[in-house]
Amino acid sequence: MPTRSKLQLPDEQFMGYANTINEQCTAHASEWNLDATRVSELNTLTANANQAYRTNLDRATRNLVTSTNKRTAFDSLKEFLRPFIDYLEGNLSVPDSALAIMNLRPRKHHAHQPDGRPEETPNVTVIKQHDEMTVYVSRAEHGQPTQSVKLPKYHGFKLRMKFEGETEYRIVVSTRLHHTIRFDREDETKRVFLSAAWINGRLEEGPWSEDIVEIVG
């Protein structure tokens, strides 16, 4: 899907697309030699869009003002992303696998056969601190998780989560072996279900691990 079309995705899908770009660029800013000013602006615009989206999504607070604020925040983020995505694709410090993780255009097409779906499930552990949970994944034959993914044919993992009573999972993508989830104060004491799956360069996941249950706070 061309970049222009991705920017016109429905609100929830667009925010997932933008959040993945923001998370990856923030995590790898130094490694990819990204301009600090641009990354800072990306962080601010994405945070504004997320806040405006959540406020307008809440029926208790939704009104003409929240709708206008959401539209303005989305427009500002989209206007920034158009040239920023070109900047990422033109920056050869950003690897092709990272472009795939962010669902951006590939620089070139390869004739070789793509990697198949992962066949194993990751080990999942969780460390809690205040209103945060950091989820770590590792392979069964490896020891402690490390700071970067160096697994053959694996380009990261997908993490899915939902609160007790919810019917749909929220999914995030990470090219590292850990991801930190930050919760709002009103989420304290809620039960959250978490599982993970390895992904290949096309974001195709392998089998999901069994759900683990944690309590926020």
GROMACS .gro file of C-alpha atoms in nm:
model
  217
    1MET     CA    1   0.000   0.000   0.000
    2PRO     CA    2   0.149   0.340  -0.097
    3THR     CA    3   0.240   0.579   0.183
    4ARG     CA    4  -0.038   0.819   0.085
    5SER     CA    5  -0.296   0.541   0.124
    6LYS     CA    6  -0.159   0.436   0.463
    7LEU     CA    7  -0.204   0.789   0.591
    8GLN     CA    8  -0.573   0.759   0.502
    9LEU     CA    9  -0.629   0.441   0.704
   10PRO     CA   10  -0.914   0.439   0.959
   11ASP     CA   11  -0.819   0.616   1.281
   12GLU     CA   12  -0.727   0.309   1.488
   13GLN     CA   13  -0.517   0.154   1.209
   14PHE     CA   14  -0.349   0.485   1.130
   15MET     CA   15  -0.250   0.533   1.495
   16GLY     CA   16  -0.107   0.179   1.500
   17TYR     CA   17   0.096   0.262   1.188
   18ALA     CA   18   0.218   0.595   1.330
   19ASN     CA   19   0.292   0.451   1.675
   20THR     CA   20   0.511   0.177   1.527
   21ILE     CA   21   0.715   0.434   1.331
   22ASN     CA   22   0.745   0.651   1.642
   23GLU     CA   23   0.849   0.362   1.869
   24GLN     CA   24   1.106   0.225   1.625
   25CYS     CA   25   1.261   0.565   1.549
   26THR     CA   26   1.279   0.654   1.917
   27ALA     CA   27   1.438   0.321   2.011
   28HIS     CA   28   1.693   0.329   1.726
   29ALA     CA   29   1.752   0.705   1.684
   30SER     CA   30   2.123   0.684   1.764
   31GLU     CA   31   2.181   0.359   1.576
   32TRP     CA   32   2.014   0.499   1.263
   33ASN     CA   33   2.177   0.844   1.293
   34LEU     CA   34   1.838   1.014   1.296
   35ASP     CA   35   1.812   1.389   1.335
   36ALA     CA   36   1.726   1.454   1.701
   37THR     CA   37   1.501   1.751   1.620
   38ARG     CA   38   1.291   1.546   1.380
   39VAL     CA   39   1.258   1.259   1.626
   40SER     CA   40   1.154   1.501   1.901
   41GLU     CA   41   0.887   1.651   1.675
   42LEU     CA   42   0.769   1.301   1.583
   43ASN     CA   43   0.738   1.215   1.953
   44THR     CA   44   0.537   1.529   2.026
   45LEU     CA   45   0.301   1.501   1.728
   46THR     CA   46   0.239   1.131   1.790
   47ALA     CA   47   0.170   1.190   2.160
   48ASN     CA   48  -0.072   1.472   2.072
   49ALA     CA   49  -0.252   1.254   1.818
   50ASN     CA   50  -0.280   0.965   2.064
   51GLN     CA   51  -0.421   1.191   2.335
   52ALA     CA   52  -0.668   1.357   2.099
   53TYR     CA   53  -0.775   1.018   1.962
   54ARG     CA   54  -0.836   0.869   2.308
   55THR     CA   55  -1.029   1.175   2.428
   56ASN     CA   56  -1.252   1.175   2.122
   57LEU     CA   57  -1.300   0.798   2.149
   58ASP     CA   58  -1.445   0.828   2.499
   59ARG     CA   59  -1.822   0.878   2.473
   60ALA     CA   60  -1.819   1.062   2.804
   61THR     CA   61  -1.590   1.335   2.670
   62ARG     CA   62  -1.659   1.332   2.294
   63ASN     CA   63  -1.798   1.654   2.148
   64LEU     CA   64  -1.739   1.898   1.861
   65VAL     CA   65  -1.425   2.034   2.029
   66THR     CA   66  -1.266   1.690   2.080
   67SER     CA   67  -1.353   1.594   1.722
   68THR     CA   68  -1.191   1.910   1.588
   69ASN     CA   69  -0.885   1.863   1.809
   70LYS     CA   70  -0.845   1.503   1.689
   71ARG     CA   71  -0.870   1.606   1.324
   72THR     CA   72  -0.617   1.887   1.375
   73ALA     CA   73  -0.372   1.657   1.558
   74PHE     CA   74  -0.405   1.388   1.291
   75ASP     CA   75  -0.355   1.639   1.009
   76SER     CA   76  -0.038   1.774   1.175
   77LEU     CA   77   0.102   1.424   1.224
   78LYS     CA   78   0.024   1.320   0.865
   79GLU     CA   79   0.180   1.638   0.726
   80PHE     CA   80   0.497   1.558   0.920
   81LEU     CA   81   0.504   1.188   0.830
   82ARG     CA   82   0.496   1.237   0.451
   83PRO     CA   83   0.848   1.388   0.422
   84PHE     CA   84   0.973   1.202   0.731
   85ILE     CA   85   0.900   0.863   0.572
   86ASP     CA   86   1.093   0.971   0.261
   87TYR     CA   87   1.376   1.072   0.495
   88LEU     CA   88   1.378   0.726   0.658
   89GLU     CA   89   1.376   0.544   0.326
   90GLY     CA   90   1.662   0.759   0.198
   91ASN     CA   91   1.870   0.703   0.512
   92LEU     CA   92   2.080   0.392   0.447
   93SER     CA   93   2.151   0.359   0.819
   94VAL     CA   94   1.791   0.238   0.850
   95PRO     CA   95   1.808  -0.133   0.753
   96ASP     CA   96   1.563  -0.288   0.509
   97SER     CA   97   1.430  -0.510   0.787
   98ALA     CA   98   1.339  -0.200   0.989
   99LEU     CA   99   1.149  -0.054   0.693
  100ALA     CA  100   0.949  -0.378   0.686
  101ILE     CA  101   0.878  -0.358   1.059
  102MET     CA  102   0.745  -0.003   1.011
  103ASN     CA  103   0.546  -0.115   0.706
  104LEU     CA  104   0.730   0.131   0.479
  105ARG     CA  105   0.818   0.090   0.112
  106PRO     CA  106   1.111  -0.148   0.044
  107ARG     CA  107   1.413   0.007  -0.125
  108LYS     CA  108   1.456  -0.288  -0.359
  109HIS     CA  109   1.294  -0.616  -0.445
  110HIS     CA  110   1.483  -0.936  -0.377
  111ALA     CA  111   1.461  -1.238  -0.603
  112HIS     CA  112   1.532  -1.490  -0.329
  113GLN     CA  113   1.252  -1.663  -0.145
  114PRO     CA  114   1.132  -1.478   0.165
  115ASP     CA  115   1.174  -1.626   0.510
  116GLY     CA  116   0.889  -1.847   0.620
  117ARG     CA  117   0.686  -1.794   0.933
  118PRO     CA  118   0.867  -1.866   1.261
  119GLU     CA  119   0.791  -2.211   1.395
  120GLU     CA  120   0.866  -2.172   1.765
  121THR     CA  121   0.702  -1.974   2.043
  122PRO     CA  122   0.905  -1.730   2.255
  123ASN     CA  123   0.951  -1.757   2.629
  124VAL     CA  124   0.776  -1.460   2.792
  125THR     CA  125   0.864  -1.296   3.123
  126VAL     CA  126   0.732  -0.975   3.278
  127ILE     CA  127   0.895  -0.727   3.516
  128LYS     CA  128   0.658  -0.480   3.684
  129GLN     CA  129   0.742  -0.138   3.826
  130HIS     CA  130   0.476   0.108   3.943
  131ASP     CA  131   0.237   0.154   3.647
  132GLU     CA  132   0.470  -0.010   3.392
  133MET     CA  133   0.528  -0.361   3.271
  134THR     CA  134   0.830  -0.461   3.064
  135VAL     CA  135   0.774  -0.778   2.865
  136TYR     CA  136   1.085  -0.979   2.772
  137VAL     CA  137   1.102  -1.258   2.515
  138SER     CA  138   1.376  -1.518   2.462
  139ARG     CA  139   1.438  -1.851   2.297
  140ALA     CA  140   1.412  -2.169   2.501
  141GLU     CA  141   1.777  -2.266   2.454
  142HIS     CA  142   1.908  -1.917   2.534
  143GLY     CA  143   1.949  -1.765   2.875
  144GLN     CA  144   1.874  -1.410   2.976
  145PRO     CA  145   1.716  -1.176   2.716
  146THR     CA  146   1.951  -0.933   2.544
  147GLN     CA  147   1.901  -0.580   2.416
  148SER     CA  148   1.865  -0.651   2.045
  149VAL     CA  149   1.727  -0.918   1.819
  150LYS     CA  150   2.006  -1.133   1.670
  151LEU     CA  151   1.806  -1.442   1.593
  152PRO     CA  152   1.828  -1.608   1.251
  153LYS     CA  153   1.522  -1.527   1.037
  154TYR     CA  154   1.356  -1.338   1.322
  155HIS     CA  155   1.311  -0.961   1.297
  156GLY     CA  156   1.141  -0.904   1.630
  157PHE     CA  157   0.820  -1.004   1.796
  158LYS     CA  158   0.456  -0.911   1.822
  159LEU     CA  159   0.308  -0.852   2.165
  160ARG     CA  160  -0.065  -0.868   2.219
  161MET     CA  161  -0.254  -0.762   2.528
  162LYS     CA  162  -0.606  -0.711   2.654
  163PHE     CA  163  -0.771  -0.634   2.985
  164GLU     CA  164  -0.999  -0.887   3.146
  165GLY     CA  165  -1.345  -0.853   2.991
  166GLU     CA  166  -1.218  -0.713   2.659
  167THR     CA  167  -1.280  -0.917   2.346
  168GLU     CA  168  -1.003  -0.784   2.121
  169TYR     CA  169  -0.626  -0.775   2.167
  170ARG     CA  170  -0.410  -0.469   2.112
  171ILE     CA  171  -0.094  -0.558   1.921
  172VAL     CA  172   0.245  -0.383   1.911
  173VAL     CA  173   0.561  -0.474   1.718
  174SER     CA  174   0.915  -0.459   1.860
  175THR     CA  175   1.251  -0.524   1.694
  176ARG     CA  176   1.409  -0.563   2.036
  177LEU     CA  177   1.363  -0.846   2.282
  178HIS     CA  178   1.157  -0.635   2.519
  179HIS     CA  179   0.874  -0.384   2.519
  180THR     CA  180   0.751  -0.159   2.801
  181ILE     CA  181   0.378  -0.101   2.847
  182ARG     CA  182   0.270   0.209   3.038
  183PHE     CA  183  -0.071   0.210   3.202
  184ASP     CA  184  -0.300   0.491   3.315
  185ARG     CA  185  -0.378   0.533   3.683
  186GLU     CA  186  -0.737   0.414   3.632
  187ASP     CA  187  -0.598   0.080   3.506
  188GLU     CA  188  -0.452  -0.002   3.848
  189THR     CA  189  -0.557  -0.344   3.986
  190LYS     CA  190  -0.691  -0.456   3.645
  191ARG     CA  191  -0.595  -0.801   3.515
  192VAL     CA  192  -0.415  -0.794   3.181
  193PHE     CA  193  -0.357  -1.090   2.949
  194LEU     CA  194  -0.029  -1.095   2.752
  195SER     CA  195   0.124  -1.323   2.488
  196ALA     CA  196   0.394  -1.294   2.220
  197ALA     CA  197   0.499  -1.439   1.885
  198TRP     CA  198   0.818  -1.413   1.678
  199ILE     CA  199   0.786  -1.236   1.341
  200ASN     CA  200   0.974  -1.255   1.012
  201GLY     CA  201   1.069  -0.959   0.792
  202ARG     CA  202   0.717  -0.942   0.648
  203LEU     CA  203   0.562  -0.911   0.995
  204GLU     CA  204   0.418  -1.262   0.968
  205GLU     CA  205   0.401  -1.412   1.313
  206GLY     CA  206   0.468  -1.763   1.428
  207PRO     CA  207   0.264  -1.944   1.692
  208TRP     CA  208   0.156  -1.734   1.990
  209SER     CA  209   0.273  -1.818   2.338
  210GLU     CA  210   0.014  -1.905   2.597
  211ASP     CA  211  -0.146  -1.607   2.773
  212ILE     CA  212   0.011  -1.498   3.098
  213VAL     CA  213  -0.196  -1.294   3.342
  214GLU     CA  214  -0.060  -0.996   3.533
  215ILE     CA  215  -0.221  -0.736   3.758
  216VAL     CA  216  -0.150  -0.368   3.688
  217GLY     CA  217   0.015  -0.179   3.970
   0.00000   0.00000   0.00000
